[in-house]
CSV table of C-alpha atoms and ligand atoms in Angstrom, one decimal:
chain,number,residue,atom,x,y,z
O,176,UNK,CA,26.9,112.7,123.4
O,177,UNK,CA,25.9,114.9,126.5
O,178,UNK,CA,23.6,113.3,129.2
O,179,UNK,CA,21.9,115.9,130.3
O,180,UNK,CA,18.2,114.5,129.7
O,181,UNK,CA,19.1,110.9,131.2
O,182,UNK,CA,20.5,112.7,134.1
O,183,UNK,CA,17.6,114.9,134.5
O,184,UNK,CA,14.4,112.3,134.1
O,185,UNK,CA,16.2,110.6,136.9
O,186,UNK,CA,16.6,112.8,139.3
O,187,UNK,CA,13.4,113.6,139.5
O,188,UNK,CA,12.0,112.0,142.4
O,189,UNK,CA,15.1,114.0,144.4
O,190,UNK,CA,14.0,117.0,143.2
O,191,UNK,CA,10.4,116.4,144.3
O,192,UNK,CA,11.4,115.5,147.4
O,193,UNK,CA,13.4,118.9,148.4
O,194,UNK,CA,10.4,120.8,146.6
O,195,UNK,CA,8.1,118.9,149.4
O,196,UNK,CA,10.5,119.4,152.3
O,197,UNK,CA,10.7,123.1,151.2
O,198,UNK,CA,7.1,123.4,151.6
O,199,UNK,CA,6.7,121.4,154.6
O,200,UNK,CA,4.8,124.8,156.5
O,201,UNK,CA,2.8,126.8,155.0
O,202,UNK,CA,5.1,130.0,153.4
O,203,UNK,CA,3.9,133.3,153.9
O,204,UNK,CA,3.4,134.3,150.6
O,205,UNK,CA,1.0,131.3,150.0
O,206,UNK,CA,-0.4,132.2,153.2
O,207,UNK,CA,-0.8,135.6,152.0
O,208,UNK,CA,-2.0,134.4,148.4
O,209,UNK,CA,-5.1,132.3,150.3
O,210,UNK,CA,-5.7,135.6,151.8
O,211,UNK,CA,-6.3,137.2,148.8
O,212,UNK,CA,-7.7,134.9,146.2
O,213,UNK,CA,-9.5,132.2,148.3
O,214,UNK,CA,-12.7,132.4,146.1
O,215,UNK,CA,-10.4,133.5,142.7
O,216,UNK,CA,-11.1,132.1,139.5
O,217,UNK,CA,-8.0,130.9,138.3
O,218,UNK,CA,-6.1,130.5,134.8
O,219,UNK,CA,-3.3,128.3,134.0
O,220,UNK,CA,-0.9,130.1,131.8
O,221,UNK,CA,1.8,128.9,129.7
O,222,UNK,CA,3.5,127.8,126.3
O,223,UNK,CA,4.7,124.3,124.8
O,224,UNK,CA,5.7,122.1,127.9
O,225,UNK,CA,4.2,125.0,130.1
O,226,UNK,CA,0.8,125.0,129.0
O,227,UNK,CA,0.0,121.2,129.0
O,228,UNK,CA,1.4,121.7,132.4
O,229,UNK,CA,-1.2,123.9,132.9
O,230,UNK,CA,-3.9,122.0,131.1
O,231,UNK,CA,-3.4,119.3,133.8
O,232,UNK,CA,-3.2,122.0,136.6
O,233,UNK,CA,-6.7,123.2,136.2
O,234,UNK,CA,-8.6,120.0,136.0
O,235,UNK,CA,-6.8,118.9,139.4
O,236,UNK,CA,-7.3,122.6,140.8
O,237,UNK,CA,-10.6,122.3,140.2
O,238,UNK,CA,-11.1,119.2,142.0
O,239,UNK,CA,-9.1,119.7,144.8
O,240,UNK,CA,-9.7,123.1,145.6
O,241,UNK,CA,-13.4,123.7,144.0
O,242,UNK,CA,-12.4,126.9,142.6
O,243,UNK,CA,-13.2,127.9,138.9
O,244,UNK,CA,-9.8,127.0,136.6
O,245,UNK,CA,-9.1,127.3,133.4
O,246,UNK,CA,-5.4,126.4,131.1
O,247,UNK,CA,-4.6,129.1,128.5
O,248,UNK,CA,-1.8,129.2,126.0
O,249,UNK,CA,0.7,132.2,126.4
O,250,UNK,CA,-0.5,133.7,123.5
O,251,UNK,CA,-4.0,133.8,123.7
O,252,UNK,CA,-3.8,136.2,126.4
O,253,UNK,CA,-2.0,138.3,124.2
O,254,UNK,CA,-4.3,138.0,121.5
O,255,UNK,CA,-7.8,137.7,123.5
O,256,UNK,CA,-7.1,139.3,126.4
O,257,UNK,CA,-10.6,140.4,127.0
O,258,UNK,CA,-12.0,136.7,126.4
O,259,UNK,CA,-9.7,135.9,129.9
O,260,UNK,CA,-9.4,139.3,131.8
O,261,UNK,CA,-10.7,139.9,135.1
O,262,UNK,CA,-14.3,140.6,134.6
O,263,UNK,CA,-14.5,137.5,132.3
O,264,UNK,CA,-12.6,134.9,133.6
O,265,UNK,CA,-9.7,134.6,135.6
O,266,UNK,CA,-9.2,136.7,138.4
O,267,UNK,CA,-5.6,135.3,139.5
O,268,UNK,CA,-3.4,134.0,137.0
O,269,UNK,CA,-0.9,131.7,137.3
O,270,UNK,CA,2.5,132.1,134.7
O,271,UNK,CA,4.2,129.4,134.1
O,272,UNK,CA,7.7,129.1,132.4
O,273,UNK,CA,10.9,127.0,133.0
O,274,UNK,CA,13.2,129.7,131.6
O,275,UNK,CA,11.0,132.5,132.8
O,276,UNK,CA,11.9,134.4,129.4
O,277,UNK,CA,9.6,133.1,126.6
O,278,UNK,CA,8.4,135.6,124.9
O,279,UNK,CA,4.7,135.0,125.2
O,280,UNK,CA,4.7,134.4,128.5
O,281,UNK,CA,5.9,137.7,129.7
O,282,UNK,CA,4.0,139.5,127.0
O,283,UNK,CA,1.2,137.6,128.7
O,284,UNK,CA,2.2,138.6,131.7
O,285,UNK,CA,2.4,142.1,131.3
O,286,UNK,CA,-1.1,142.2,129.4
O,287,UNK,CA,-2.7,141.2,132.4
O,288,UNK,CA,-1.0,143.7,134.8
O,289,UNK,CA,-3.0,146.2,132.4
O,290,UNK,CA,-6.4,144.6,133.7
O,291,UNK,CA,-5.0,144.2,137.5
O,292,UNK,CA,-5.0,140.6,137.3
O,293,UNK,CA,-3.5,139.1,140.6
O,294,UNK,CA,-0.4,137.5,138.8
O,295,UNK,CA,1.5,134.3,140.7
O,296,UNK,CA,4.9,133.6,138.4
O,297,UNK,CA,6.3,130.3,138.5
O,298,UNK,CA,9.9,129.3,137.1
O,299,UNK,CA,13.1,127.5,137.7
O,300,UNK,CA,15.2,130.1,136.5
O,301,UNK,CA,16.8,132.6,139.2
O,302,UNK,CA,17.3,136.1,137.4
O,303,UNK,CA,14.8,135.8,135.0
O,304,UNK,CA,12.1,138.4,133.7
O,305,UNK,CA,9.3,136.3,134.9
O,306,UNK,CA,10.9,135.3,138.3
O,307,UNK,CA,10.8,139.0,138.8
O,308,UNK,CA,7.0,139.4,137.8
O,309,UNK,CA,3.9,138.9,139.1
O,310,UNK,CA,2.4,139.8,143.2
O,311,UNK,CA,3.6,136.4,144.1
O,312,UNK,CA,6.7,134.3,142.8
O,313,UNK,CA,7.7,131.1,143.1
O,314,UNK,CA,10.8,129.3,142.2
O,315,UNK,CA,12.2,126.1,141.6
O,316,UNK,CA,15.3,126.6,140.9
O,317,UNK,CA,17.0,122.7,141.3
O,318,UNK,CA,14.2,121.6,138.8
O,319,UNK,CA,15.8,123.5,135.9
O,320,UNK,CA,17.6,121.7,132.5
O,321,UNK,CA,20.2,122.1,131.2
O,322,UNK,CA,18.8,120.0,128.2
O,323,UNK,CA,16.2,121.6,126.0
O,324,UNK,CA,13.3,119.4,126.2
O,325,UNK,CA,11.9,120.0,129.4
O,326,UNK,CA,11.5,117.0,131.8
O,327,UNK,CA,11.9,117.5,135.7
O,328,UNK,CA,10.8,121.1,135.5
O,329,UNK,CA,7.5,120.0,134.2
O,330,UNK,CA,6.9,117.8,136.8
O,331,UNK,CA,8.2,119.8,139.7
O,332,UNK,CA,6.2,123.1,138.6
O,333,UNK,CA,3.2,120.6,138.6
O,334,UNK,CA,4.1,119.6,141.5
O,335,UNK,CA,4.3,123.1,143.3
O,336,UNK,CA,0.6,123.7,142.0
O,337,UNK,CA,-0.5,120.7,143.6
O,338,UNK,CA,1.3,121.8,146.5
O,339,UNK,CA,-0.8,125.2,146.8
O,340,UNK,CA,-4.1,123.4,145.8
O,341,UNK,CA,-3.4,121.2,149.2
O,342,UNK,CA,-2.8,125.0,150.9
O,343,UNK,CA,-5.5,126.5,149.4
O,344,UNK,CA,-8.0,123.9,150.1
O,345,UNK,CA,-6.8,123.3,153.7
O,346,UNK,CA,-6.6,119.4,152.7
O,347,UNK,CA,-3.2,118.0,154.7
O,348,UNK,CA,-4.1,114.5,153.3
O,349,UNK,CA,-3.3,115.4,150.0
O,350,UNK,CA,-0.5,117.3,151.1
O,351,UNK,CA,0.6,114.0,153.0
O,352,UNK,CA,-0.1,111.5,149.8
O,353,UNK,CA,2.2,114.4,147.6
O,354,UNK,CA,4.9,113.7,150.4
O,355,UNK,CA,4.8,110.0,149.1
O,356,UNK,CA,5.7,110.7,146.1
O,357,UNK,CA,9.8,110.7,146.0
O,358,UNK,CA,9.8,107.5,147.6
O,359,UNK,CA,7.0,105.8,145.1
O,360,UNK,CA,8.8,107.7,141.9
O,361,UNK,CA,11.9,106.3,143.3
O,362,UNK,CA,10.6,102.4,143.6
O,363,UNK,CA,8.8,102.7,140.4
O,364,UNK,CA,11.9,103.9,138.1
O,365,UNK,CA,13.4,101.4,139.8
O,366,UNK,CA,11.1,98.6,139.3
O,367,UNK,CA,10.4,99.6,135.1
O,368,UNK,CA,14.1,100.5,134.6
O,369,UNK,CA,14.4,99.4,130.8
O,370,UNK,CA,10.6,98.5,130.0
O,371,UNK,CA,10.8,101.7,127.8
O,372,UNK,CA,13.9,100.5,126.6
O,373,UNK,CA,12.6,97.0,125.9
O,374,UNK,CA,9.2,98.5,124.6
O,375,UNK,CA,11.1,100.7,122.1
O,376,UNK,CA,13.4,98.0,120.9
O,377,UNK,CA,11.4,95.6,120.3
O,378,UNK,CA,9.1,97.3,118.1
O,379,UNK,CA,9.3,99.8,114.7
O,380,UNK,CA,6.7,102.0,115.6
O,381,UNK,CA,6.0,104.8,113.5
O,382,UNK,CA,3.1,106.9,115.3
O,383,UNK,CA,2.4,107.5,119.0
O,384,UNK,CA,-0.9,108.5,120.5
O,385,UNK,CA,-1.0,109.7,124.0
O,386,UNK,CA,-4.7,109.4,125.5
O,387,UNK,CA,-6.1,110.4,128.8
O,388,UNK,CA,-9.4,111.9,130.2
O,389,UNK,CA,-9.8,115.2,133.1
O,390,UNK,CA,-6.2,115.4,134.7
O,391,UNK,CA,-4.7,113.0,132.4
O,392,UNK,CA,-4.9,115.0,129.2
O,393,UNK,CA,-2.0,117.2,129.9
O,394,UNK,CA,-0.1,114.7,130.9
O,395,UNK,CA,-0.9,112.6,127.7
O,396,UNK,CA,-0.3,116.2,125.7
O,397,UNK,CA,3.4,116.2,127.2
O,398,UNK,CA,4.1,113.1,126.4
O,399,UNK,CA,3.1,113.6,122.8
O,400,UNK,CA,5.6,116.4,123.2
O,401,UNK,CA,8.0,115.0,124.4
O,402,UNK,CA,8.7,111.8,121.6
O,403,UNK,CA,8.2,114.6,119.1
O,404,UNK,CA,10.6,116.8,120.4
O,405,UNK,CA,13.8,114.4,121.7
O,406,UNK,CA,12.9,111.9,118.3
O,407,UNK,CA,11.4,113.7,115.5
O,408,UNK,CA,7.9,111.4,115.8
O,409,UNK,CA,4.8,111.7,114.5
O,410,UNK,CA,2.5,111.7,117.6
O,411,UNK,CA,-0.5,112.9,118.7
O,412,UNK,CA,-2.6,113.3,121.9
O,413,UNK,CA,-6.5,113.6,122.5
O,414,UNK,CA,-9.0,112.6,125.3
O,415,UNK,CA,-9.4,109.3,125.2
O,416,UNK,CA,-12.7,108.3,124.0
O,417,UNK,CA,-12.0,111.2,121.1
O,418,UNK,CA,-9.9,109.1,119.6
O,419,UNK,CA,-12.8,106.8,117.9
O,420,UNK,CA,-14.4,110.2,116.6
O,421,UNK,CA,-12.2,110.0,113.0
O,422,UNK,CA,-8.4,110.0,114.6
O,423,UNK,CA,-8.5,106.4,114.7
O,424,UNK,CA,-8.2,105.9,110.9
O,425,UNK,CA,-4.8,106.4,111.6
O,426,UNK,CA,-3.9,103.1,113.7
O,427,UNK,CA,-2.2,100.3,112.1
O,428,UNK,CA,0.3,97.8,113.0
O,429,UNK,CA,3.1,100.6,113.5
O,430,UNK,CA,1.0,102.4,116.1
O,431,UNK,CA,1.3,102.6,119.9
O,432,UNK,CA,-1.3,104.1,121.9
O,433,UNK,CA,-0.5,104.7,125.1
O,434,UNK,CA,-3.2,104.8,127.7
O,435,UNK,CA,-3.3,107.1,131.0
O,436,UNK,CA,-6.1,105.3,132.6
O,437,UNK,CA,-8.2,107.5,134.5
O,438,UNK,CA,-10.4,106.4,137.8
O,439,UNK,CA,-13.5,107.7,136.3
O,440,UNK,CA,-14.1,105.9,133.1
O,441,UNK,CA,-15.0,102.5,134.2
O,442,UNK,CA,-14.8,99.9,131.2
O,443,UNK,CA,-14.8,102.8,128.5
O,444,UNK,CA,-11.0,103.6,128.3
O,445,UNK,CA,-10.5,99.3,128.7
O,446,UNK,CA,-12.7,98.7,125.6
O,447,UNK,CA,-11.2,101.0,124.0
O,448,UNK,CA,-7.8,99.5,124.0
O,449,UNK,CA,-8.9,96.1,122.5
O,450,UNK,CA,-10.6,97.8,120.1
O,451,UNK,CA,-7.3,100.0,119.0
O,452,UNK,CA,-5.4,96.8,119.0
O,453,UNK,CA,-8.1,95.1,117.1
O,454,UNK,CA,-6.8,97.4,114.4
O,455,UNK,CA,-3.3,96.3,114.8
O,456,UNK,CA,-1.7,99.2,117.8
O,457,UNK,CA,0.4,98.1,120.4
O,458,UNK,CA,-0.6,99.4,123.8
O,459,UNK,CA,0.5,100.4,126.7
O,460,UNK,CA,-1.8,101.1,129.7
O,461,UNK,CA,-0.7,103.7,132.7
O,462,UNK,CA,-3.0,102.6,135.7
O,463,UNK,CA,-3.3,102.7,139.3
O,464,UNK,CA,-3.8,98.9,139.5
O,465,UNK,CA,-4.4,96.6,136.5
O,466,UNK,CA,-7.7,94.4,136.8
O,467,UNK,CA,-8.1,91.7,135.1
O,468,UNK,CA,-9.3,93.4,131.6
O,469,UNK,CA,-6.6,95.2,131.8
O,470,UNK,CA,-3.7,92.9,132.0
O,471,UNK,CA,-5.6,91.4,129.1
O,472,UNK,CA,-6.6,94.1,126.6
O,473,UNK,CA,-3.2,96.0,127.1
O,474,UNK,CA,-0.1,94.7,125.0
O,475,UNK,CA,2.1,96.2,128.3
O,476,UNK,CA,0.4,97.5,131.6
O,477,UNK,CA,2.6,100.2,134.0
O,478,UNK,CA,0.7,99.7,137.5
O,479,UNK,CA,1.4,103.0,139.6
O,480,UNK,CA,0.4,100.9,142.9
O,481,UNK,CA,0.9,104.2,144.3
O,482,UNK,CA,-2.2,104.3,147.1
O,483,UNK,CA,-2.7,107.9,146.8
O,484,UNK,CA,-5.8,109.7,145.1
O,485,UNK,CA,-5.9,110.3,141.4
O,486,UNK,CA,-5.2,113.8,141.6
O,487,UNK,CA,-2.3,112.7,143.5
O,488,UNK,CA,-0.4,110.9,141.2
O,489,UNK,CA,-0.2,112.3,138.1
O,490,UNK,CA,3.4,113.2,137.5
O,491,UNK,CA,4.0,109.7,138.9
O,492,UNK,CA,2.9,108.7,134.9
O,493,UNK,CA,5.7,111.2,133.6
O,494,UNK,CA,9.1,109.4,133.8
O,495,UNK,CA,8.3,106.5,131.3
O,496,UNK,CA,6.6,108.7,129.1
O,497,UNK,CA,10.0,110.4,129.2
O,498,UNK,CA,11.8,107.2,128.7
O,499,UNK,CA,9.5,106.4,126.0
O,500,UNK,CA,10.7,109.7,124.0
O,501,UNK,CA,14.6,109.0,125.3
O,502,UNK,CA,15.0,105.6,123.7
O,503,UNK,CA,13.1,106.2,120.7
O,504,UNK,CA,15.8,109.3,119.5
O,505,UNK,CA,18.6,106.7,120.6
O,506,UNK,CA,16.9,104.0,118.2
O,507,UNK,CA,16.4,106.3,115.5
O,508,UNK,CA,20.6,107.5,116.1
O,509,UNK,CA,19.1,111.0,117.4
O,510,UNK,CA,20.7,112.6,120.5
O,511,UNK,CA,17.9,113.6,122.8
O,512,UNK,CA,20.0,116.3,124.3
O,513,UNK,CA,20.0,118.5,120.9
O,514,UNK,CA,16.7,117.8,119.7
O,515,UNK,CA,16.3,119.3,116.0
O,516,UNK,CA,14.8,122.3,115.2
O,517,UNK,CA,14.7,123.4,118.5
O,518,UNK,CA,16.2,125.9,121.2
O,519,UNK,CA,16.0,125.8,125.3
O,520,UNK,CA,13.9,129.3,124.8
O,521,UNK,CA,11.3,130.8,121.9
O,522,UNK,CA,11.7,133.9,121.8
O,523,UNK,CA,9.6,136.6,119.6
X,131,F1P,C1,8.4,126.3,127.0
X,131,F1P,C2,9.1,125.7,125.7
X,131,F1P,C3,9.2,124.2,125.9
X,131,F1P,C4,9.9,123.5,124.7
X,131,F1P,C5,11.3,124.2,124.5
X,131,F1P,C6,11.1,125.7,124.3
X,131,F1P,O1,9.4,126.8,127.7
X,131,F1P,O2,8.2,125.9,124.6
X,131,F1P,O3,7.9,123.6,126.0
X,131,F1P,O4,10.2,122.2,125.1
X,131,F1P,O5,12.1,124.0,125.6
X,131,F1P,O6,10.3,126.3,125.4
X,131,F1P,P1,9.2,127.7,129.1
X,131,F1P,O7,8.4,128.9,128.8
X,131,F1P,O8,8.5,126.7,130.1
X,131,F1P,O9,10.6,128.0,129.5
C-alpha cells in the first residue's frame, strides 16, 4: 500500500508555511486585483472538495473583507448562468480546482468569460487549462496530491483566499495570526498524534455527521467528504442546529457527530451535543478552548488553543478530520490512497 495520503495530511503545516512566506508582500497581481474589484461581489466556485472549499471561503470573505460572497457549485454556473452573472450576482469570480481540469470548472469558467466576469483561477496544477484561465491566476503548486482524495490542497487553496481577504481588507493582524498557523498545525498534529487512531479503534461506528455553523460548514462538508471518499461511509454534514430539524432520527449508538464549535453560538451547539448523545452518538467536539460544558457533554474534545480569530483558524480543524477518514478505510481493510469508485479528475 502507497502512502501518499499519510504523507500528504502531514505535511501540511510545511506547505502552509512556504504558501505564507511566498506571500509575505503584497504581489502585484493581488495588488492589481484590489485595484480592480475592491467593492466586487464575489463568488466562490468549485466542484466536490473545491466547492465546500468555497462554501467556507465566502462566509470568512464576507467577514473579513465586508464584501458581498457567495459559494457556487461548478455546474450551476453552467446551468444558471444568468441566476450568477454579472448583473445579478458576482462580479469577480473565484475558480477553484486542484487539478485545474474538471470539467465543470472550466466549462464554468469559460461561461462567465461570455458575461465579462473578472475571473481569478486558483490551482495546484502547473500546465493546466485552468492555471491558464482567468485575468488573475494563482498557483499552488507544492500543495498538489498525488493521492486522489484531496487533503493539503484544500487547505492550502483555503488558505491563499484567506491570504487575499487579509490583502483585500488591508487587515495585517489577520495576515499575522495566518502566519501562526504552520507552527500551531505543527504543535497540534503533534500533540493529537493517534487520537483519530484511538477514536476509530475503539469504536464500530457506522454513520458520521459533520456539524458546523458560518465558516464551519464547509469545513464540516469536507470532512463528510472526506470519510466517504477514503472509507466508503455513510456520512453526512449540516449546520449544526439543522440537525434536530428530522436528520436526527438517524443517531444511535453507532453514530459519531462531530462538532466544529463555532464562537457565535453560545450554549446552542453545547446542548446540542448532550442531547445527540442522549440518543446514544459518540461526540467529538472541535473548539478553540473547551469550558467546562464542554469537556462534559463531549465524549472527546480537540482544543485548537490556537489564540487567533475564528476566521483565522479554520483549516487548523482539517488534519483530524483527515485522520478521522485515514484510519477508518485502514479499520475497514480499505487503502485510502485508491479510494473506490473514484479518480483524481471528473471529467465530462
Ligand atoms: C474536485 C474533485 C475532488 C474529489 C476527486 C475528484 O477536484 O471532485 O473533490 O475528491 O479528487 O475531483 P478539483 O476540481 O479540485 O481538481
Amino acid at each position: 500500500m502507497t502512502k501518499h495520503t499519510v504523507e500528504e495530511i502531514m505535511s501540511q503545516p510545511r506547505i502552509w508555511q512556504s504558501l505564507i512566506k511566498h506571500n509575505e508582500n503584497l504581489n502585484g497581481t493581488t495588488a492589481d486585483l484590489i485595484k480592480n474589484a475592491s467593492d466586487h461581489s464575489f463568488g466562490f466556485i468549485g466542484s466536490g472538495t473545491s466547492y465546500y472549499l468555497s462554501l467556507s471561503a465566502a462566509a470568512m470573505w464576507k467577514a473579513i473583507t465586508g464584501l458581498p460572497a457567495q459559494a457556487i457549485p461548478s455546474a450551476d454556473i453552467m446551468f444558471y448562468a444568468d441566476l450568477y452573472a454579472k448583473s445579478r450576482g458576482v462580479d469577480s469570480a473565484v475558480l477553484i480546482s486542484r487539478s485545474g481540469t474538471t470539467s465543470e470548472i472550466l466549462l464554468a469558467g469559460n461561461t462567465l468569460n461570455k458575461y465579462k466576469t473578472n475571473r481569478i483561477s486558483l490551482t495546484c496544477r502547473a500546465e493546466s487549462e485552468l492555471s491558464r484561465m482567468g485575468e488573475y491566476r494563482y498557483l499552488i503548486g507544492n500543495a498538489d496530491e498525488k493521492s486522489v482524495v484531496m487533503t493539503r490542497s484544500f487547505t492550502s487553496m483555503l488558505l491563499q483566499i484567506q491570504i487575499l481577504a487579509s490583502r483585500f481588507s488591508g487587515n495585517q493582524s489577520f495576515f499575522d495570526q495566518l502566519s501562526s498557523l504552520p507552527d500551531i498545525g505543527t504543535a497540534l498534529m503533534g500533540k493529537n498524534n493517534g487520537l483519530a487512531e484511538e477514536i476509530i479503534s475503539s469504536n464500530s461506528f457506522t454513520k458520521f455527521i459533520y456539524l458546523g455553523h458560518g465558516p464551519h460548514f464547509g469545513l464540516a462538508s469536507e470532512g463528510m467528504l472526506k470519510v466517504k471518499e477514503m472509507s466508503v461511509a455513510h456520512s453526512e454534514a449540516y449546520h449544526s442546529l439543522e440537525f434536530r430539524h428530522g436528520p436526527m432520527s438517524l443517531v444511535d449508538k453507532d453514530t459519531l457527530i462531530i462538532y466544529l464549535l463555532s464562537d457565535h453560538t453560545g450554549d446552542a451547539e453545547i446542548k446540542l451535543i448532550g442531547e445527540m448523545n442522549a440518543l446514544g452518538a459518540k461526540s467529538i467536539a472541535i473548539c478553540e478552548t473547551a469550558n467546562t460544558a464542554v469537556s462534559a457533554n463531549a465524549d472527546y474534545v480537540v482544543e485548537l488553543n490556537s489564540g487567533v480569530e475564528e476566521n483565522a483558524r479554520l483549516i487548523l480543524a482539517l488534519p483530524i478530520l483527515q485522520q478521522l477518514a485515514y484510519h477508518n478505510a485502514l479499520k475497514k481493510g480499505m487503502d485510502p490512497d485508491e479510494p473506490r469508485n473514484l479518480t483524481q479528475v471528473v471529467t465530462l
